[in-house]
Amino acid sequence: VSDTKDIHYEKPGVTIDTVIFTIVEDRLEVLLVKRADVPFQGSWSLPGGFILQGESLEAAVQRILLDKAGMSGSYLEQLYTFGQPDRDPRSRVITVAYLVLLPWKRTPGPLSPKVSGTEWTAVHYLPKLAFDHNQIVLYAVERLRAKAGYSNIGIGLLPDKFRLSDLQRVYEVILGHDLDKRNFRKKMHATGLLEETGEKEIIGAHRPAMLFRFKEKKVVNLD
Amino acid sequence: VSDTKDIHYEKPGVTIDTVIFTIVEDRLEVLLVKRADVPFQGSWSLPGGFILQGESLEAAVQRILLDKAGMSGSYLEQLYTFGQPDRDPRSRVITVAYLVLLPWKRTPGPLSPKVSGTEWTAVHYLPKLAFDHNQIVLYAVERLRAKAGYSNIGIGLLPDKFRLSDLQRVYEVILGHDLDKRNFRKKMHATGLLEETGEKEIIGAHRPAMLFRFKEKKVVNLD
DNA sequence: CCAAAAGTGTTATTGATACACCCATGC
DNA sequence: GCATGGGTGTATCAATAACACTTTTGG
């Protein structure tokens, strides 16, 4: 029963932490921010913050994204709530972790962090992070892998129009192993979620690739 | 960044709410408690409560289970954190919802609620609950259904020793449709998780059934 | 001997995997 | 004309789904 009247113990703090993924040069990268204050001063940590009055959890995530990363996420999913009593050395803080996917912009450069003190880091070379943030990132990677197996989660990491080889690359990077081109394309077409844009894109001295788009902009479970 | 120093807005409250499932006479039932206080005085609601200082979220769930239901859960999983600003009409309260499975005791009777003001209710005949608790129960049922498809979640709803027909019944109740006996048993045996106890059980005028046990006491993903 | 649940295999269908060549382009 | 990525189909294997009869017990 959610009863507020009998609180005689101190309220825990509640924060949001975000695991923001993107793909850069065939690597899965996560956005980190350098902590300005104690504890863990100077350590890297996940972008996060407190929830404002009257603000939904999702709205808080979007606000934090804009403040800390200078961008708004294309896909957003609640991950898990971490509440070990000692996870913050100062006081009890419970954090609701979110998984965020940023569309990978073809154009190189503008994906570089917009906010000073932030940096994209490959998940394979993650430093020791503040608080329990390493655990949170691992949990997020696990979730992302699992979802790659049974959903079109790749949509969150791609621009509106993309080549099938881009889509395949996204899944390969998430899963950590190569996929068969013909089987991958067969399966993707079978979902009925892809539509041709009619446009073709030429990169370098190759046969031009058809650009595709997802009919549904939402992440959806396949089969 | 989990920074407590710059809180100038009021902290939200944090609660735990539990969706406690069991199976009674081939029905999936959930434990409800009648609210003694405003708001929603007299309404049914999910067992819940505040988190004590220094208490982990899981420990809080176990404590609430014991207090409100007079029993400890066999399976426990964090469901989702609900934080809509208006979900509690008095003040901002964020709740971390847990899914709990109670082993169905063969012996009829002792599963009846131990604590006054609590009642088991079939999920198909759920009344209008306090707060957003209907939404939480729906979410829990969805999760349970999904897990029935790819895990041995049934373990949480069964006593230590059980007949294969009991196990099948559990899955049928969760999924809401009948399963083929031979295919079900083939699949279950193929997991390698079942072991014969050697004991047989005779109920009524029938051929006695072998009692089985799960080798792993944990819920595990199949395939 | 009858009613009721326990137990047991085979076939058909479906989905997943493995695998190799031609095409269009820029230089 | 050559290097590079784009694009396509078939055969095998594994998993799933459909389906019916015999066994053991108590009454």
mmCIF file of C-alpha atoms in Angstrom, chain B residues 34 82 92 96 134 154 174 182 200:
data_model
loop_
_atom_site.group_PDB
_atom_site.id
_atom_site.type_symbol
_atom_site.label_atom_id
_atom_site.label_comp_id
_atom_site.label_asym_id
_atom_site.label_seq_id
_atom_site.Cartn_x
_atom_site.Cartn_y
_atom_site.Cartn_z
ATOM 1 C CA LYS B 34 -7.905 -3.669 1.458
ATOM 2 C CA PHE B 82 6.138 3.474 -12.125
ATOM 3 C CA ARG B 92 4.886 12.468 -5.632
ATOM 4 C CA VAL B 96 9.266 -0.058 -7.780
ATOM 5 C CA ASN B 134 -4.512 -2.262 -12.323
ATOM 6 C CA GLY B 154 6.687 -22.543 -13.714
ATOM 7 C CA ILE B 174 -0.453 -18.768 -17.446
ATOM 8 C CA ARG B 182 3.296 -35.340 -25.580
ATOM 9 C CA LYS B 200 4.785 -41.784 -7.022
#
